[in-house]
Short mmCIF file of C-alpha atoms in Angstrom, two decimals:
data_model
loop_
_atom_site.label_atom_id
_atom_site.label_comp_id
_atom_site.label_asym_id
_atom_site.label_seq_id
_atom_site.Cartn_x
_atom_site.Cartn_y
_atom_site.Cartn_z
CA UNK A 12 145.36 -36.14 -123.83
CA UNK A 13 144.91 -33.96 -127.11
CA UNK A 14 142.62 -36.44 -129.92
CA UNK A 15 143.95 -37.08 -133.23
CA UNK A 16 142.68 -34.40 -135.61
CA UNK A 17 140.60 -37.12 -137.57
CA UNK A 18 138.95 -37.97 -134.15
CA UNK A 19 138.55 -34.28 -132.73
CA UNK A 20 137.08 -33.26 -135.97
CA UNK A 21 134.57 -35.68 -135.97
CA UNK A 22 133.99 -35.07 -132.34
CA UNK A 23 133.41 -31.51 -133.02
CA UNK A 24 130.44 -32.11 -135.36
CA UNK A 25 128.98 -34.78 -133.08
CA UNK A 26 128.65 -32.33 -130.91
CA UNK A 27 126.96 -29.44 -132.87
CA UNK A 28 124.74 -32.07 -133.83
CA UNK A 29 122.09 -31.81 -131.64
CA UNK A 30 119.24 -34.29 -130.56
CA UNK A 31 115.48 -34.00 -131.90
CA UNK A 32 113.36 -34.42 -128.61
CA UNK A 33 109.99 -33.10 -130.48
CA UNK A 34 109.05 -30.78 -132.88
CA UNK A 35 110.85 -27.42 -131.76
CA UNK A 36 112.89 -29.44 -128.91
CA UNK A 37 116.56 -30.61 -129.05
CA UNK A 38 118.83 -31.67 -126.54
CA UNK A 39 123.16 -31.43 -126.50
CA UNK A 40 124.49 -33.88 -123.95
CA UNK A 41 126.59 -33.43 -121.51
CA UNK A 42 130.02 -32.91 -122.71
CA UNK A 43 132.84 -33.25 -119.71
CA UNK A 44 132.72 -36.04 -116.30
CA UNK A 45 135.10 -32.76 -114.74
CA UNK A 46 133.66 -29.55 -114.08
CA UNK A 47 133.80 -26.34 -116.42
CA UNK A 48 132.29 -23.63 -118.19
CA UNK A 49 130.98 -24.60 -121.51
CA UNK A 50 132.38 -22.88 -124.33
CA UNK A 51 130.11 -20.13 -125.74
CA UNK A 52 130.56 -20.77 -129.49
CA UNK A 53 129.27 -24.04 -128.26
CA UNK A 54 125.97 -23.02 -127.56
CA UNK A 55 126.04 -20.44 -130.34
CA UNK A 56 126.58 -23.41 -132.46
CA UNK A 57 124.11 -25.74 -131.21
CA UNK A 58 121.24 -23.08 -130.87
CA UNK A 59 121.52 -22.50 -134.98
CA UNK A 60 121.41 -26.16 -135.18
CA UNK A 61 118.50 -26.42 -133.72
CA UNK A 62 117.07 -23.51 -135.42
CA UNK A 63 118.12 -24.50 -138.82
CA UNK A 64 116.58 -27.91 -138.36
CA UNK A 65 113.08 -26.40 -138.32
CA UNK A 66 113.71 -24.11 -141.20
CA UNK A 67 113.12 -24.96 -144.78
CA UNK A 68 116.49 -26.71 -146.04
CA UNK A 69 116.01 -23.93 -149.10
CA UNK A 70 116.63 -21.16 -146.69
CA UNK A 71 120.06 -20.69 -145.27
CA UNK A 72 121.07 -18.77 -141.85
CA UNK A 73 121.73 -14.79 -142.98
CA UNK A 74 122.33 -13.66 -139.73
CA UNK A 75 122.33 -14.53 -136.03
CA UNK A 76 122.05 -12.49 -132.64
CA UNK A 77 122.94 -14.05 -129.39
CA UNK A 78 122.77 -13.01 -125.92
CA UNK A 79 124.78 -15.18 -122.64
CA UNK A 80 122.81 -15.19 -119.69
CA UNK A 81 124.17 -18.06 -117.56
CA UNK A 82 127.50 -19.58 -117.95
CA UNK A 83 126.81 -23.27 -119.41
CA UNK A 84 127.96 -26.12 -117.09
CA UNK A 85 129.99 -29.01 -119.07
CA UNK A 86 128.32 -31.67 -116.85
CA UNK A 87 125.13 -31.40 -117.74
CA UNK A 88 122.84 -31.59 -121.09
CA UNK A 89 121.23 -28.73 -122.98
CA UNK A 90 118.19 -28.45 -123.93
CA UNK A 91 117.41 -26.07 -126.63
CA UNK A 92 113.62 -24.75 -127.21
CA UNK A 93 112.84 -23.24 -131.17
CA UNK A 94 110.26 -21.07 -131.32
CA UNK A 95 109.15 -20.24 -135.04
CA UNK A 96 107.63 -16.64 -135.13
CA UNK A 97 107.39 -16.50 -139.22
CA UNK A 98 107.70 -18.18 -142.37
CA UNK A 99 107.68 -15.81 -145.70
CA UNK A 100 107.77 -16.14 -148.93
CA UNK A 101 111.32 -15.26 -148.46
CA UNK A 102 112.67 -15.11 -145.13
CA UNK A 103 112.02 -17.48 -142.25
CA UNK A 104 112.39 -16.34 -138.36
CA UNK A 105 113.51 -18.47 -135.47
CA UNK A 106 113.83 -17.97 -131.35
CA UNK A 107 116.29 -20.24 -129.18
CA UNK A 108 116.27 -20.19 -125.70
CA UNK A 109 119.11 -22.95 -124.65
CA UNK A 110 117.94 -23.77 -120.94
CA UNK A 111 119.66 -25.71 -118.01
CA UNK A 112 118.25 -26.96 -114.76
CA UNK A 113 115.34 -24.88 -115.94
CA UNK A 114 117.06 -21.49 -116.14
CA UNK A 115 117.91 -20.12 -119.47
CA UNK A 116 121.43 -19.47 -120.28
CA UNK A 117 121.48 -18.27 -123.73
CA UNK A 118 118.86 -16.50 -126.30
CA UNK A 119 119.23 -16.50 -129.29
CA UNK A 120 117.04 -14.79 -132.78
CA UNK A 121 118.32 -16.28 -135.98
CA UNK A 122 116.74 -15.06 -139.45
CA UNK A 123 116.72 -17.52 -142.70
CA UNK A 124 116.47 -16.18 -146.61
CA UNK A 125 115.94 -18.21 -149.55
CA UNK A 126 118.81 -17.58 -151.81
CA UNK A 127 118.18 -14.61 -154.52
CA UNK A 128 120.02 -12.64 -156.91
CA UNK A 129 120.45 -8.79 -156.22
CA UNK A 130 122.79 -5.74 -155.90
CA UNK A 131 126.92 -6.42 -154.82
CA UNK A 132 130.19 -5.76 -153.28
CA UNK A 133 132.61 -6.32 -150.53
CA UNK A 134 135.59 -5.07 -148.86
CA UNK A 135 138.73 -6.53 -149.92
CA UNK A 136 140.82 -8.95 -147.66
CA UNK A 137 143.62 -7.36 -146.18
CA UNK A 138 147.27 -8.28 -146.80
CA UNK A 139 147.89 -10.83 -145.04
CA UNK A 140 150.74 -13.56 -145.33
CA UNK A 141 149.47 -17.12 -146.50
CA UNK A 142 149.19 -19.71 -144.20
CA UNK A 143 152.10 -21.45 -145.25
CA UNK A 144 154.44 -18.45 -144.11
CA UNK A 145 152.75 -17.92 -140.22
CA UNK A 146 153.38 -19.28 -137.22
CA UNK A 147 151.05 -21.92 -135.51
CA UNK A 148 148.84 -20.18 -132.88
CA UNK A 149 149.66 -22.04 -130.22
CA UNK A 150 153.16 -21.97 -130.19
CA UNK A 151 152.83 -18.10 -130.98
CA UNK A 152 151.48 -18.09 -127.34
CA UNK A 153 153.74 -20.10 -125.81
CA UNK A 154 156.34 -17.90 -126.96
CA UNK A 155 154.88 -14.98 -125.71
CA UNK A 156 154.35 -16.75 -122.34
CA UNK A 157 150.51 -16.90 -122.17
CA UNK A 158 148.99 -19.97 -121.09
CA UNK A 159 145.38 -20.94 -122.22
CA UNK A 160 142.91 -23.36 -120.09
CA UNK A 161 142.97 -26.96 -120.72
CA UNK A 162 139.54 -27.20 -121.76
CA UNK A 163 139.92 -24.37 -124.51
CA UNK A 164 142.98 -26.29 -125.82
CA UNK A 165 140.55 -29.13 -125.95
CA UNK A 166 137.78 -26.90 -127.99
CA UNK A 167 140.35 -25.92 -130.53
CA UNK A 168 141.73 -29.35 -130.90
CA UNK A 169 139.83 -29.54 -134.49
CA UNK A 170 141.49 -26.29 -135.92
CA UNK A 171 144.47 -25.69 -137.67
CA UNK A 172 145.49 -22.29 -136.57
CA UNK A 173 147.61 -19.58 -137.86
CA UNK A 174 148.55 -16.32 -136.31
CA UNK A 175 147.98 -14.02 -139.77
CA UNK A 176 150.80 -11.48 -138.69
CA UNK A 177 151.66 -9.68 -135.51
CA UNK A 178 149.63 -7.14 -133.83
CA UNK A 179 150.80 -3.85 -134.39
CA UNK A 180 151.97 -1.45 -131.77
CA UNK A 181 150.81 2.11 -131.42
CA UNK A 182 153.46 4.81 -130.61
CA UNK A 183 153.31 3.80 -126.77
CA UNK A 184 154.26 0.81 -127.74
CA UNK A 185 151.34 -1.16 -127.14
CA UNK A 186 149.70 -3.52 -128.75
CA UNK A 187 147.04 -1.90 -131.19
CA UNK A 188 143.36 -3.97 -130.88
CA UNK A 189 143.93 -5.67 -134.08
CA UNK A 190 144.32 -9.55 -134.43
CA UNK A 191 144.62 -11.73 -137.92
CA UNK A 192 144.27 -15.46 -137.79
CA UNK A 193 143.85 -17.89 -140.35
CA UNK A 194 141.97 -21.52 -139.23
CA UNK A 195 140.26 -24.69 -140.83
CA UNK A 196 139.83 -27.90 -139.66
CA UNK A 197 142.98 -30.11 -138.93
CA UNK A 198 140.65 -32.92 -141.09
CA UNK A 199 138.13 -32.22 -143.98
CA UNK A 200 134.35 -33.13 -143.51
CA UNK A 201 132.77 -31.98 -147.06
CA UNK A 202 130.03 -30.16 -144.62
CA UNK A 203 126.83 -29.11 -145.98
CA UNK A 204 125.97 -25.62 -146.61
CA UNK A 205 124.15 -25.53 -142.86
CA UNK A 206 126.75 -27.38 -140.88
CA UNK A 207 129.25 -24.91 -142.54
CA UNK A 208 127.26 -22.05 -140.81
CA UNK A 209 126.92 -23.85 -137.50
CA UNK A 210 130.68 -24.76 -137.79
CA UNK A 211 131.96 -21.40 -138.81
CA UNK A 212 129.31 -19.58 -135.61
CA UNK A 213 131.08 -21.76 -132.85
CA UNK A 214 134.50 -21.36 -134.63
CA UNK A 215 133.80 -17.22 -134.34
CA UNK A 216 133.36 -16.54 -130.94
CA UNK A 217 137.02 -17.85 -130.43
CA UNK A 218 139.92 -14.94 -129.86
CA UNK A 219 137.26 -12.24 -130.74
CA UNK A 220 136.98 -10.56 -127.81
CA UNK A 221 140.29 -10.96 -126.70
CA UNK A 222 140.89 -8.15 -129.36
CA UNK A 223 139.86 -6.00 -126.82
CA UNK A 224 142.58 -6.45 -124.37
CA UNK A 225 145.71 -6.14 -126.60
CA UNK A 226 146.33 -2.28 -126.00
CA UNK A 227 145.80 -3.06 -122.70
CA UNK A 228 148.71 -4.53 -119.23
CA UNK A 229 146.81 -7.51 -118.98
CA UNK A 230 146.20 -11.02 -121.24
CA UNK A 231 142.93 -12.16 -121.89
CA UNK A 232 143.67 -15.52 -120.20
CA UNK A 233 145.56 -14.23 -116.98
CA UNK A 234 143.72 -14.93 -113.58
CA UNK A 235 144.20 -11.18 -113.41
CA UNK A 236 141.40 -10.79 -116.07
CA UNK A 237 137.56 -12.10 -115.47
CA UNK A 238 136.94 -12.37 -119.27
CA UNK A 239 133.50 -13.45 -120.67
CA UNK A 240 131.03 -12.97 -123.93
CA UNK A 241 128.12 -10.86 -123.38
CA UNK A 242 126.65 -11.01 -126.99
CA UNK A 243 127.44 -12.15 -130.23
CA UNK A 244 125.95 -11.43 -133.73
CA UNK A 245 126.71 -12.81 -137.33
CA UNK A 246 125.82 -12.10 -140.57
CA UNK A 247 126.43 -14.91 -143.17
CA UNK A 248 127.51 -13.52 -146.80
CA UNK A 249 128.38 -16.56 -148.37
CA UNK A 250 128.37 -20.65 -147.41
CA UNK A 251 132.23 -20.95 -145.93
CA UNK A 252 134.26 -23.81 -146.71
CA UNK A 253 136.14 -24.92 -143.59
CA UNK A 254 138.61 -27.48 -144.97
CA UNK A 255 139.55 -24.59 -146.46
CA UNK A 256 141.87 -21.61 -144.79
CA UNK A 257 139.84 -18.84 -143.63
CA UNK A 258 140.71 -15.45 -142.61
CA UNK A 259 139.50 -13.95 -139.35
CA UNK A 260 140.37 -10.33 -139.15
CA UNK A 261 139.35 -8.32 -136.11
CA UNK A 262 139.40 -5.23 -134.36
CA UNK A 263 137.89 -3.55 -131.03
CA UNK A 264 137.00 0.04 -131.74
CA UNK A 265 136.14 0.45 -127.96
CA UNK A 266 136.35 -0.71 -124.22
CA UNK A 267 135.81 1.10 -121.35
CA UNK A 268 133.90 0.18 -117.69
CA UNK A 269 134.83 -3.29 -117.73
CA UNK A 270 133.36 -4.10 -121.33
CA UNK A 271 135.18 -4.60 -124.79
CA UNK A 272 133.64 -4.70 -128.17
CA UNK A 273 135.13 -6.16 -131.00
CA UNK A 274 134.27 -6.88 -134.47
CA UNK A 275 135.76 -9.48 -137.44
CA UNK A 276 135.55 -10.27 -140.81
CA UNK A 277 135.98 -14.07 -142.03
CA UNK A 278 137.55 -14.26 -145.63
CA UNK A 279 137.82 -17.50 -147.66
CA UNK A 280 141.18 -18.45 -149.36
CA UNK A 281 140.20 -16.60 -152.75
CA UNK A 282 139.37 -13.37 -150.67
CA UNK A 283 135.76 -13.25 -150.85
CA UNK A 284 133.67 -12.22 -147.62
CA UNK A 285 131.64 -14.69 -146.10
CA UNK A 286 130.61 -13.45 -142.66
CA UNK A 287 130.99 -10.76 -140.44
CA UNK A 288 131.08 -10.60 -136.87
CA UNK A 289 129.84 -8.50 -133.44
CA UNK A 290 130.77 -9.02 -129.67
CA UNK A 291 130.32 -7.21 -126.43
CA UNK A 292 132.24 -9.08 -123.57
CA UNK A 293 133.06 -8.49 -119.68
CA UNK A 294 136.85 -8.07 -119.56
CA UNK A 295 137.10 -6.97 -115.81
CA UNK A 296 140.70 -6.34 -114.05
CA UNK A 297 140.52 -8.02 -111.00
CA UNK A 298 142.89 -7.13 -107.99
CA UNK A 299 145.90 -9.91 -107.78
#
């Protein structure tokens, strides 16, 4: 049964809260008495946690780089192990290695910078219909007669999610590998400025690769399709605000022998660019 937004929002940062063990050790529980896969923005998530929490508060998460190893097993806790290479009089450097029954199933290198004034610009947003005109996501999919897993549904449960426009087709007729969606949470938290980044990295590694299949006879969530993140970097621009909409524009410049990369951009409502995104995933045809 799907949890009130109120509940499944406060779920959701229970959960990327992790556990202090010792002084670079956390631990997530277990999150599922069934079995599955955990969800990779999961980990993503709780591996900055754990790496922000032995950073200086004055130093915020600039950017993040993430490699999947194992697939995570719902039943069973993570523990996550910090290692702090360096401290600067600017920037701060942290290792993750989340680890399960002993084997590691995700590394991760995160890099922290006190905030300081220098040179800027941006891209612009791109024209995009407000929330308020586009159709919820899931009911986009149900229309076009894709199905998603139970236990994603579940993992999206604290988003409000908009499909920004339609993907546009090429002169074939497919599906170009461009995908807009707009998302906050279904309940506000007033987050601070670290939670928002934690919040924002599990929230990213949601529907980006799957930019990578849209030119393609196949959909992402088809037992056709083996689908799966291989890596996954983010830069932080700005802190997000996710009670607020936010923009998620991607794109896959490339696929070929059974790998997809894609890329995003995350806008806030006013336009400004708060993160960008990188992913290399396994999207394999398999035989029916």
């Amino acid at each position: 049964m799907t949890k009130a937004p109120a509940q499944a929002v406060e779920g959701l940062r229970d959960l990327l809260t992790v556990e202090r063990l010792d002084t670079d050790l956390f631990r997530a529980p277990a999150t599922a008495e069934k079995p599955g896969r955990v969800f990779g923005g999961q980990v993503i998530g709780q591996a900055l946690s754990a790496a922000a929490a032995t950073a200086d508060p004055e130093r915020q998460a600039h950017s993040l780089h993430a490699y999947f190893m194992r697939a995570g097993d719902v039943q069973k806790p993570i523990i996550y192990r910090v290692l702090s290479d360096f401290d600067g009089g600017s920037f701060s450097s942290r290792r993750v290695v989340a680890v399960q029954d002993g084997r590691p199933i995700l590394n991760l290198a995160a890099s922290f910078h006190r905030a300081e004034e220098g040179f800027a610009h941006a891209c612009a947003m791109p024209q995009v219909p407000s929330p308020a005109e586009c159709p919820d996501f899931r009911a986009a999919l149900e229309m076009t007669g894709q199905k998603m897993p139970r236990l994603l549904l579940e993992k999206l449960a604290p988003f409000d999610i908009r499909v920004g426009k339609p993907s546009p087709q090429g002169r074939d007729g497919s599906q170009l590998p461009t995908q807009y969606l707009w998302f906050k949470l279904a309940h506000p938290l007033g987050l601070d400025a670290s939670l928002q980044r934690v919040l924002l990295a599990y929230a990213s590694d949601f529907a980006l690769l799957t930019t990578s299949v849209l030119p393609h006879p196949a959909t992402f969530f088809s037992p056709q399709l083996q689908g799966a993140s291989l890596d996954h970097a983010m830069w932080f621009h700005a802190t997000p605000d996710t009670d607020d909409w936010l923009l998620y524009a991607m794109d896959s410049p490339w696929a070929g022998h059974a790998r997809g990369f894609a890329r995003g951009s995350l806008y806030d409502s006013s336009g400004t660019l708060v993160a960008n995104t990188a992913q290399e995933g396994l999207i394999r045809p398999l035989n029916p």
